[in-house]
């Protein structure tokens, strides 16, 4: 209501509520891992949550559905999808909303969001579902031809058009993601800080492996900056 000035009907409420549920938790994604790492120092929950929000703000994480919508707006019409995708793939560019770091099959969240986007497009008469579906099928075909690989939509592909058809400004996509995901973050932070199963506090401390040049026991020759290439 605060964004549109109109009270949403029950169907719109249910669609948005489903979106929030689907974004509430998703194992050790980037922002959740950051939240747990900060929590492992016994920092305050607010600090761990703030760190998670910082990770979520990146365009490859919580900002991805905004990038998807920018792509859809640039494509503009369903007739422009195939040439647009072909041009991008000929340059080796990534198609936002396609592929996932974990799923090597259809993201189950995307399956639900796809149906919701289809339903909302039928209700509003907007073209974004049809354009998005064409992006999906064209990208799958192009990746198969180019690399012989299967690629599928992730959660961002159809959430982009959903939020846009819900009249949510694109710059609020990531904050809405955070509103939803804070449920998952809180659960992880509490588990990390207060888990009874943990015999003692465990601070996250990954090891680093040096991959630079090894000069032997005598060490490397030092060169002043003005003599280095």
XYZ file of N, CA and C in Angstrom:
687
model
N 0.825 -1.205 0.000
C 0.000 0.000 0.000
C 0.868 1.267 0.000
N 1.955 1.263 0.772
C 2.812 2.442 0.885
C 3.516 2.765 -0.428
N 3.674 1.788 -1.294
C 4.345 2.023 -2.575
C 3.377 2.358 -3.694
N 2.178 1.806 -3.644
C 1.239 1.986 -4.755
C 0.048 2.874 -4.412
N -0.225 3.028 -3.121
C -1.397 3.790 -2.715
C -2.683 3.002 -2.840
N -2.552 1.722 -3.192
C -3.718 0.862 -3.340
C -3.591 -0.351 -2.424
N -4.690 -0.735 -1.818
C -4.688 -1.911 -0.955
C -4.646 -3.165 -1.822
N -3.646 -4.041 -1.617
C -3.546 -5.246 -2.451
C -4.661 -6.235 -2.146
N -5.064 -6.989 -3.159
C -6.076 -8.016 -2.918
C -5.417 -9.258 -2.327
N -6.226 -10.235 -1.975
C -5.725 -11.431 -1.296
C -4.745 -12.215 -2.165
N -4.973 -12.234 -3.467
C -4.076 -12.967 -4.361
C -2.693 -12.328 -4.386
N -2.645 -11.005 -4.447
C -1.367 -10.294 -4.430
C -0.658 -10.522 -3.103
N -1.404 -10.474 -2.014
C -0.825 -10.724 -0.691
C -0.182 -12.105 -0.633
N -0.887 -13.100 -1.157
C -0.370 -14.472 -1.118
C 0.874 -14.617 -1.979
N 0.892 -13.975 -3.145
C 2.057 -14.037 -4.027
C 3.276 -13.442 -3.330
N 3.104 -12.268 -2.731
C 4.226 -11.606 -2.069
C 4.681 -12.392 -0.848
N 3.742 -12.933 -0.098
C 4.077 -13.736 1.073
C 4.880 -14.969 0.667
N 4.503 -15.590 -0.436
C 5.240 -16.755 -0.935
C 6.661 -16.366 -1.328
N 6.814 -15.208 -1.960
C 8.149 -14.717 -2.322
C 9.029 -14.568 -1.085
N 8.472 -13.997 -0.024
C 9.236 -13.805 1.203
C 9.646 -15.143 1.815
N 8.745 -16.098 1.811
C 9.051 -17.423 2.364
C 10.175 -18.090 1.574
N 10.110 -17.996 0.255
C 11.121 -18.641 -0.590
C 12.502 -18.024 -0.419
N 12.563 -16.767 0.003
C 13.848 -16.090 0.177
C 14.345 -16.111 1.623
N 13.600 -16.735 2.527
C 13.913 -16.632 3.954
C 15.199 -17.343 4.354
N 15.536 -18.427 3.702
C 16.701 -19.217 4.114
C 17.183 -20.069 2.949
N 18.506 -20.211 2.835
C 19.038 -21.059 1.771
C 20.465 -21.488 2.087
N 20.631 -22.228 3.143
C 21.902 -22.819 3.584
C 23.038 -21.797 3.636
N 24.265 -22.222 3.281
C 25.451 -21.379 3.474
C 25.749 -20.507 2.263
N 24.785 -19.673 1.890
C 25.044 -18.687 0.847
C 26.014 -17.638 1.390
N 26.435 -16.713 0.530
C 27.484 -15.758 0.908
C 27.122 -14.946 2.150
N 25.930 -14.369 2.178
C 25.565 -13.510 3.307
C 25.382 -14.304 4.597
N 24.838 -15.499 4.498
C 24.657 -16.329 5.689
C 26.000 -16.762 6.255
N 26.942 -17.110 5.362
C 28.278 -17.485 5.833
C 28.942 -16.314 6.543
N 28.797 -15.113 5.980
C 29.363 -13.921 6.614
C 28.743 -13.714 7.993
N 27.431 -13.876 8.086
C 26.748 -13.717 9.377
C 27.297 -14.693 10.408
N 27.496 -15.929 10.005
C 28.006 -16.938 10.937
C 29.460 -16.651 11.308
N 30.235 -16.184 10.342
C 31.638 -15.889 10.638
C 31.748 -14.767 11.663
N 30.968 -13.711 11.475
C 30.984 -12.614 12.441
C 30.449 -13.088 13.791
N 29.403 -13.891 13.769
C 28.838 -14.415 15.017
C 29.831 -15.297 15.761
N 30.722 -15.952 15.023
C 31.705 -16.834 15.670
C 32.686 -16.060 16.540
N 32.794 -14.742 16.327
C 33.650 -13.907 17.180
C 32.926 -13.481 18.449
N 31.667 -13.887 18.579
C 30.759 -13.505 19.655
C 30.393 -12.017 19.560
N 30.372 -11.507 18.339
C 29.890 -10.151 18.111
C 28.381 -10.099 18.338
N 27.863 -8.910 18.499
C 26.424 -8.721 18.710
C 25.658 -9.157 17.467
N 24.430 -9.625 17.664
C 23.609 -10.050 16.531
C 23.446 -8.929 15.504
N 23.324 -7.696 15.964
C 23.175 -6.580 15.028
C 24.407 -6.452 14.133
N 25.577 -6.675 14.702
C 26.812 -6.585 13.917
C 26.874 -7.693 12.877
N 26.507 -8.903 13.285
C 26.518 -10.028 12.349
C 25.496 -9.818 11.240
N 24.334 -9.282 11.597
C 23.296 -9.025 10.595
C 23.715 -7.913 9.644
N 24.351 -6.879 10.176
C 24.831 -5.785 9.326
C 25.861 -6.285 8.322
N 26.739 -7.171 8.782
C 27.738 -7.744 7.875
C 27.067 -8.561 6.779
N 26.034 -9.305 7.155
C 25.298 -10.103 6.167
C 24.636 -9.209 5.129
N 24.081 -8.087 5.571
C 23.461 -7.144 4.640
C 24.496 -6.616 3.656
N 25.701 -6.356 4.146
C 26.765 -5.903 3.258
C 27.061 -6.912 2.166
N 27.106 -8.188 2.531
C 27.343 -9.235 1.531
C 26.168 -9.347 0.567
N 24.969 -9.211 1.098
C 23.770 -9.340 0.270
C 23.664 -8.223 -0.764
N 24.273 -7.083 -0.474
C 24.129 -5.921 -1.353
C 24.809 -6.095 -2.706
N 25.717 -7.054 -2.812
C 26.438 -7.251 -4.067
C 25.541 -7.716 -5.201
N 25.872 -7.293 -6.423
C 25.016 -7.616 -7.570
C 25.015 -9.096 -7.925
N 25.992 -9.846 -7.441
C 25.996 -11.286 -7.695
C 25.242 -12.065 -6.618
N 24.769 -11.366 -5.608
C 24.021 -12.044 -4.537
C 22.634 -11.407 -4.443
N 22.400 -10.580 -3.460
C 21.069 -10.010 -3.280
C 20.659 -9.014 -4.338
N 21.641 -8.465 -5.053
C 21.316 -7.501 -6.102
C 21.081 -8.127 -7.455
N 21.108 -9.447 -7.522
C 21.035 -10.125 -8.821
C 19.686 -9.946 -9.509
N 18.591 -9.964 -8.741
C 17.294 -9.834 -9.418
C 17.077 -8.427 -9.973
N 17.730 -7.433 -9.370
C 17.692 -6.088 -9.951
C 18.403 -6.079 -11.296
N 19.545 -6.769 -11.367
C 20.280 -6.857 -12.632
C 19.469 -7.611 -13.681
N 18.715 -8.622 -13.247
C 17.841 -9.350 -14.178
C 16.795 -8.408 -14.763
N 16.185 -7.587 -13.914
C 15.141 -6.687 -14.414
C 15.718 -5.635 -15.336
N 16.917 -5.165 -15.049
C 17.580 -4.230 -15.965
C 17.775 -4.886 -17.326
N 18.149 -6.166 -17.311
C 18.320 -6.921 -18.549
C 17.003 -7.016 -19.305
N 15.925 -7.351 -18.608
C 14.619 -7.487 -19.258
C 14.158 -6.167 -19.864
N 14.402 -5.078 -19.153
C 14.023 -3.760 -19.670
C 14.842 -3.397 -20.900
N 16.112 -3.786 -20.893
C 16.963 -3.525 -22.056
C 16.501 -4.342 -23.262
N 16.121 -5.578 -23.026
C 15.609 -6.424 -24.112
C 14.309 -5.843 -24.658
N 13.411 -5.478 -23.777
C 12.222 -4.726 -24.161
C 11.053 -5.516 -24.701
N 11.279 -6.343 -25.715
C 10.188 -7.101 -26.340
C 10.602 -8.550 -26.516
N 9.614 -9.412 -26.649
C 9.907 -10.837 -26.797
C 10.652 -11.123 -28.099
N 10.401 -10.325 -29.138
C 11.076 -10.532 -30.423
C 12.565 -10.205 -30.356
N 12.958 -9.446 -29.359
C 14.359 -9.044 -29.235
C 15.172 -9.998 -28.370
N 14.512 -10.981 -27.768
C 15.204 -11.870 -26.831
C 16.302 -12.672 -27.513
N 15.979 -13.369 -28.585
C 16.946 -14.265 -29.232
C 18.178 -13.511 -29.720
N 18.035 -12.421 -30.506
C 19.239 -11.712 -30.939
C 20.033 -11.126 -29.776
N 19.346 -10.678 -28.730
C 20.039 -10.098 -27.574
C 20.876 -11.156 -26.867
N 20.276 -12.310 -26.611
C 20.995 -13.394 -25.936
C 22.152 -13.885 -26.800
N 21.927 -14.050 -28.082
C 22.982 -14.524 -28.983
C 24.168 -13.563 -28.990
N 23.885 -12.272 -29.012
C 24.968 -11.284 -29.012
C 25.775 -11.352 -27.718
N 25.083 -11.424 -26.592
C 25.771 -11.491 -25.302
C 26.608 -12.755 -25.179
N 26.058 -13.872 -25.595
C 26.781 -15.130 -25.484
C 27.950 -15.194 -26.469
N 27.835 -14.526 -27.617
C 28.951 -14.497 -28.574
C 30.156 -13.774 -27.986
N 29.901 -12.895 -27.017
C 30.971 -12.164 -26.336
C 31.386 -12.863 -25.040
N 30.751 -13.990 -24.768
C 31.061 -14.726 -23.547
C 30.489 -14.104 -22.288
N 29.507 -13.227 -22.451
C 28.933 -12.545 -21.293
C 27.900 -13.417 -20.586
N 27.800 -13.187 -19.298
C 26.878 -13.959 -18.472
C 25.447 -13.451 -18.643
N 24.495 -14.373 -18.592
C 23.081 -14.016 -18.609
C 22.580 -14.083 -17.170
N 22.225 -12.938 -16.623
C 21.815 -12.880 -15.224
C 20.541 -13.690 -14.999
N 20.492 -14.344 -13.832
C 19.328 -15.156 -13.490
C 19.423 -16.595 -13.949
N 20.519 -16.919 -14.637
C 20.712 -18.285 -15.134
C 21.946 -18.904 -14.485
N 21.791 -20.130 -14.005
C 22.903 -20.841 -13.383
C 22.962 -20.605 -11.883
N 23.519 -21.587 -11.165
C 23.599 -21.508 -9.710
C 24.866 -22.203 -9.235
N 25.441 -21.677 -8.153
C 26.684 -22.236 -7.624
C 26.499 -23.644 -7.068
N 25.291 -23.974 -6.635
C 25.021 -25.280 -6.031
C 24.153 -26.150 -6.926
N 23.017 -25.614 -7.358
C 22.084 -26.405 -8.157
C 22.615 -26.634 -9.568
N 22.625 -27.875 -9.978
C 22.965 -28.217 -11.358
C 21.708 -28.674 -12.096
N 20.592 -28.354 -11.524
C 19.291 -28.620 -12.117
C 18.413 -27.407 -11.827
N 17.137 -27.500 -12.108
C 16.239 -26.355 -11.932
C 16.131 -25.985 -10.455
N 16.422 -24.757 -10.126
C 16.280 -24.265 -8.760
C 14.813 -24.432 -8.340
N 14.536 -25.201 -7.300
C 13.138 -25.441 -6.920
C 12.384 -24.161 -6.570
N 13.096 -23.159 -6.072
C 12.444 -21.873 -5.785
C 12.011 -21.195 -7.077
N 12.843 -21.330 -8.113
C 12.519 -20.719 -9.407
C 11.273 -21.345 -10.021
N 11.074 -22.636 -9.774
C 9.880 -23.299 -10.303
C 8.609 -22.683 -9.726
N 8.631 -22.404 -8.429
C 7.469 -21.790 -7.782
C 7.288 -20.357 -8.271
N 8.385 -19.611 -8.330
C 8.315 -18.209 -8.746
C 7.879 -18.073 -10.198
N 8.257 -19.032 -11.020
C 7.847 -19.005 -12.427
C 6.326 -19.079 -12.539
N 5.720 -19.965 -11.788
C 4.262 -20.092 -11.824
C 3.578 -18.839 -11.278
N 4.168 -18.254 -10.244
C 3.599 -17.022 -9.693
C 3.705 -15.872 -10.685
N 4.838 -15.797 -11.378
C 5.031 -14.749 -12.385
C 4.036 -14.903 -13.524
N 3.818 -16.146 -13.927
C 2.843 -16.420 -14.991
C 1.440 -15.986 -14.566
N 1.085 -16.312 -13.334
C -0.240 -15.960 -12.815
C -0.404 -14.440 -12.723
N 0.645 -13.765 -12.248
C 0.558 -12.316 -12.092
C 0.530 -11.604 -13.442
N 1.273 -12.131 -14.418
C 1.264 -11.546 -15.761
C -0.120 -11.657 -16.392
N -0.784 -12.787 -16.161
C -2.144 -12.958 -16.682
C -3.105 -11.970 -16.030
N -2.826 -11.653 -14.775
C -3.684 -10.725 -14.030
C -3.462 -9.279 -14.469
N -2.187 -8.926 -14.739
C -1.853 -7.532 -15.052
C -1.805 -7.238 -16.547
N -1.638 -8.293 -17.362
C -1.517 -8.090 -18.803
C -0.149 -7.609 -19.234
N 0.829 -7.648 -18.331
C 2.185 -7.187 -18.660
C 2.978 -8.301 -19.350
N 4.002 -7.935 -20.150
C 4.705 -8.922 -20.975
C 5.889 -9.602 -20.303
N 6.174 -9.271 -19.047
C 7.465 -9.659 -18.470
C 7.616 -11.155 -18.251
N 6.537 -11.851 -17.972
C 6.664 -13.307 -17.846
C 7.065 -13.926 -19.177
N 6.402 -13.553 -20.248
C 6.703 -14.124 -21.568
C 8.139 -13.828 -21.986
N 8.598 -12.607 -21.723
C 9.973 -12.245 -22.072
C 10.955 -13.062 -21.245
N 10.666 -13.198 -19.949
C 11.552 -13.958 -19.063
C 11.622 -15.423 -19.464
N 10.491 -16.013 -19.783
C 10.477 -17.417 -20.203
C 11.282 -17.600 -21.489
N 11.196 -16.635 -22.394
C 11.965 -16.708 -23.639
C 13.457 -16.579 -23.359
N 13.815 -15.738 -22.390
C 15.219 -15.634 -21.974
C 15.700 -16.984 -21.451
N 14.871 -17.626 -20.648
C 15.225 -18.941 -20.098
C 15.493 -19.961 -21.204
N 14.539 -20.141 -22.094
C 14.669 -21.186 -23.122
C 15.795 -20.874 -24.100
N 15.960 -19.599 -24.442
C 17.017 -19.217 -25.387
C 18.394 -19.424 -24.778
N 18.555 -19.052 -23.519
C 19.844 -19.228 -22.844
C 20.190 -20.703 -22.709
N 19.211 -21.515 -22.372
C 19.439 -22.961 -22.278
C 19.921 -23.507 -23.616
N 19.272 -23.107 -24.701
C 19.650 -23.577 -26.040
C 21.051 -23.111 -26.417
N 21.355 -21.840 -26.166
C 22.655 -21.283 -26.544
C 23.792 -21.926 -25.754
N 23.595 -22.138 -24.461
C 24.635 -22.768 -23.646
C 24.866 -24.210 -24.069
N 23.807 -24.877 -24.463
C 23.930 -26.261 -24.926
C 24.728 -26.311 -26.224
N 24.453 -25.369 -27.125
C 25.159 -25.326 -28.405
C 26.624 -24.945 -28.222
N 26.883 -23.941 -27.383
C 28.226 -23.406 -27.242
C 29.146 -24.285 -26.405
N 28.626 -24.771 -25.273
C 29.485 -25.472 -24.325
C 29.033 -26.887 -24.005
N 27.897 -27.287 -24.571
C 27.389 -28.618 -24.275
C 26.977 -28.777 -22.827
N 26.651 -27.666 -22.179
C 26.290 -27.691 -20.764
C 24.817 -27.359 -20.565
N 24.263 -27.959 -19.527
C 22.895 -27.622 -19.137
C 22.937 -26.484 -18.128
N 22.075 -25.506 -18.305
C 21.982 -24.388 -17.370
C 20.506 -24.110 -17.122
N 20.201 -23.726 -15.891
C 18.801 -23.541 -15.515
C 18.632 -22.237 -14.736
N 17.396 -21.752 -14.636
C 17.152 -20.513 -13.895
C 17.448 -20.669 -12.406
N 17.886 -19.572 -11.806
C 17.992 -19.528 -10.361
C 16.859 -18.670 -9.797
N 16.886 -18.425 -8.516
C 15.777 -17.745 -7.841
C 15.545 -16.331 -8.361
N 16.575 -15.723 -8.950
C 16.477 -14.319 -9.349
C 15.749 -14.100 -10.671
N 15.735 -15.104 -11.546
C 15.202 -14.881 -12.889
C 13.734 -14.465 -12.854
N 12.926 -15.195 -12.125
C 11.495 -14.889 -12.116
C 11.076 -13.971 -10.972
N 11.896 -13.860 -9.925
C 11.548 -12.900 -8.866
C 11.645 -11.473 -9.391
N 12.524 -11.247 -10.366
C 12.681 -9.902 -10.933
C 11.377 -9.397 -11.536
N 10.785 -10.194 -12.417
C 9.542 -9.765 -13.066
C 8.381 -9.737 -12.083
N 8.410 -10.635 -11.103
C 7.357 -10.645 -10.087
C 7.321 -9.326 -9.324
N 8.480 -8.922 -8.800
C 8.539 -7.681 -8.033
C 8.188 -6.479 -8.899
N 8.620 -6.515 -10.153
C 8.337 -5.395 -11.055
C 6.835 -5.279 -11.307
N 6.180 -6.422 -11.508
C 4.728 -6.400 -11.734
C 3.948 -6.081 -10.461
N 4.588 -6.271 -9.305
C 3.984 -5.873 -8.035
C 4.186 -4.383 -7.759
N 4.802 -3.689 -8.727
C 5.043 -2.241 -8.632
C 6.055 -1.890 -7.542
N 6.966 -2.813 -7.271
C 8.026 -2.554 -6.303
C 9.197 -1.911 -7.040
N 9.658 -0.732 -6.622
C 10.808 -0.101 -7.274
C 12.029 -1.017 -7.224
N 12.806 -1.031 -8.290
C 13.920 -1.969 -8.382
C 14.952 -1.777 -7.276
N 15.119 -0.535 -6.812
C 16.119 -0.318 -5.772
C 15.666 -0.828 -4.401
N 14.440 -1.347 -4.325
C 13.968 -1.972 -3.087
C 14.049 -3.497 -3.135
N 14.465 -4.054 -4.267
C 14.551 -5.517 -4.381
C 15.469 -6.116 -3.327
N 16.662 -5.546 -3.192
C 17.614 -6.091 -2.224
C 17.158 -5.868 -0.785
N 16.648 -4.684 -0.419
C 16.107 -4.541 0.939
C 14.991 -5.535 1.258
N 14.136 -5.819 0.273
C 13.076 -6.810 0.497
C 13.683 -8.196 0.699
N 14.725 -8.501 -0.062
C 15.455 -9.761 0.123
C 15.976 -9.831 1.560
N 16.544 -8.732 2.047
C 17.089 -8.709 3.405
C 15.990 -8.886 4.453
N 14.844 -8.244 4.235
C 13.716 -8.389 5.163
C 13.323 -9.858 5.302
N 13.363 -10.561 4.187
C 13.026 -11.982 4.196
C 14.144 -12.823 4.812
N 15.367 -12.615 4.339
C 16.499 -13.468 4.726
C 16.939 -13.256 6.167
N 16.532 -12.168 6.798
C 16.936 -11.941 8.185
C 16.430 -13.059 9.091
N 15.367 -13.724 8.690
C 14.870 -14.881 9.448
C 15.930 -15.978 9.473
N 16.455 -16.300 8.300
C 17.499 -17.314 8.215
C 18.778 -16.886 8.898
N 19.172 -15.634 8.683
C 20.381 -15.131 9.340
C 20.275 -15.269 10.855
N 19.134 -14.857 11.412
C 18.960 -14.901 12.865
C 19.105 -16.326 13.390
N 18.518 -17.277 12.676
C 18.619 -18.678 13.098
C 20.071 -19.147 13.086
N 20.806 -18.794 12.029
C 22.215 -19.194 11.936
C 23.065 -18.517 13.011
N 22.807 -17.238 13.251
C 23.582 -16.509 14.257
C 23.349 -17.102 15.642
N 22.098 -17.381 15.960
C 21.776 -17.984 17.260
C 22.438 -19.350 17.391
N 22.372 -20.142 16.333
C 23.005 -21.462 16.371
C 24.512 -21.339 16.556
N 25.111 -20.383 15.855
C 26.566 -20.206 15.921
C 27.017 -19.744 17.302
N 26.237 -18.878 17.916
C 26.645 -18.284 19.193
C 26.245 -19.110 20.408
N 25.122 -19.826 20.303
C 24.563 -20.439 21.505
C 24.312 -21.938 21.391
N 24.825 -22.577 20.352
C 24.534 -24.001 20.151
C 25.047 -24.829 21.325
N 24.153 -25.612 21.935
C 24.543 -26.456 23.065
C 25.467 -27.577 22.624
N 25.373 -27.938 21.334
C 26.194 -29.050 20.851
C 27.669 -28.681 20.757
N 27.961 -27.378 20.676
C 29.360 -26.960 20.533
C 30.071 -27.066 21.880
N 31.141 -27.885 21.984
C 31.834 -28.054 23.266
C 32.533 -26.780 23.726
N 32.944 -25.947 22.774
C 33.592 -24.681 23.117
C 33.449 -23.735 21.924
N 33.587 -22.444 22.150
C 33.475 -21.495 21.034
C 34.486 -21.806 19.936
N 34.047 -21.704 18.697
C 34.923 -21.988 17.554
C 34.959 -20.764 16.645
N 36.077 -20.064 16.657
C 36.248 -18.887 15.813
C 36.595 -19.314 14.392
N 35.870 -18.791 13.416
C 36.174 -19.115 12.019
C 37.540 -18.533 11.670
N 38.447 -19.382 11.214
C 39.791 -18.916 10.865
C 40.343 -19.753 9.720
N 39.930 -19.445 8.470
C 40.433 -20.214 7.322
C 41.947 -20.081 7.181
N 42.569 -21.124 6.663
C 44.002 -21.087 6.402
C 44.268 -20.517 5.012
N 45.387 -19.813 4.887
C 45.798 -19.269 3.593
C 47.031 -20.025 3.106
N 47.092 -20.287 1.817
C 48.230 -20.990 1.229
C 48.985 -20.022 0.326
N 50.281 -19.827 0.607
C 51.102 -18.928 -0.205
C 51.394 -19.580 -1.552
N 51.113 -18.862 -2.627
C 51.324 -19.413 -3.969
C 52.312 -18.567 -4.770
N 53.033 -17.697 -4.082
C 54.013 -16.852 -4.763
C 55.324 -17.587 -5.025
N 56.300 -16.845 -5.477
C 57.607 -17.419 -5.815
C 58.365 -17.799 -4.551
N 59.005 -18.986 -4.583
C 59.839 -19.424 -3.464
C 61.300 -19.306 -3.874
N 62.075 -18.571 -3.097
C 63.473 -18.297 -3.461
C 64.469 -19.154 -2.691
N 63.982 -20.111 -1.922
C 64.897 -20.951 -1.170
C 65.212 -20.362 0.193
N 66.018 -21.070 0.982
C 66.325 -20.630 2.351
C 66.987 -19.262 2.412
N 67.750 -18.919 1.367
C 68.470 -17.643 1.404
C 67.560 -16.439 1.170
N 66.359 -16.698 0.676
C 65.413 -15.607 0.453
C 65.558 -14.976 -0.916
N 64.628 -14.102 -1.258
C 64.621 -13.450 -2.570
C 65.449 -12.172 -2.547
N 65.960 -11.834 -3.707
C 66.702 -10.581 -3.844
C 65.725 -9.412 -3.795
N 66.083 -8.408 -3.019
C 65.210 -7.239 -2.922
C 65.560 -6.231 -4.001
N 64.545 -5.733 -4.686
C 64.722 -4.662 -5.662
C 63.860 -3.477 -5.255
N 64.444 -2.297 -5.315
C 63.667 -1.105 -4.991
C 62.571 -0.915 -6.037
N 61.551 -0.200 -5.680
C 60.383 -0.059 -6.547
C 60.725 0.513 -7.912
N 61.659 1.460 -7.976
C 61.969 2.098 -9.253
C 62.700 1.176 -10.220
N 63.204 0.027 -9.725
C 63.902 -0.930 -10.587
C 63.021 -2.110 -10.998
N 61.837 -2.160 -10.440
C 60.944 -3.276 -10.767
C 60.178 -3.001 -12.050
N 59.897 -4.075 -12.804
C 59.148 -3.936 -14.049
C 57.659 -3.939 -13.750
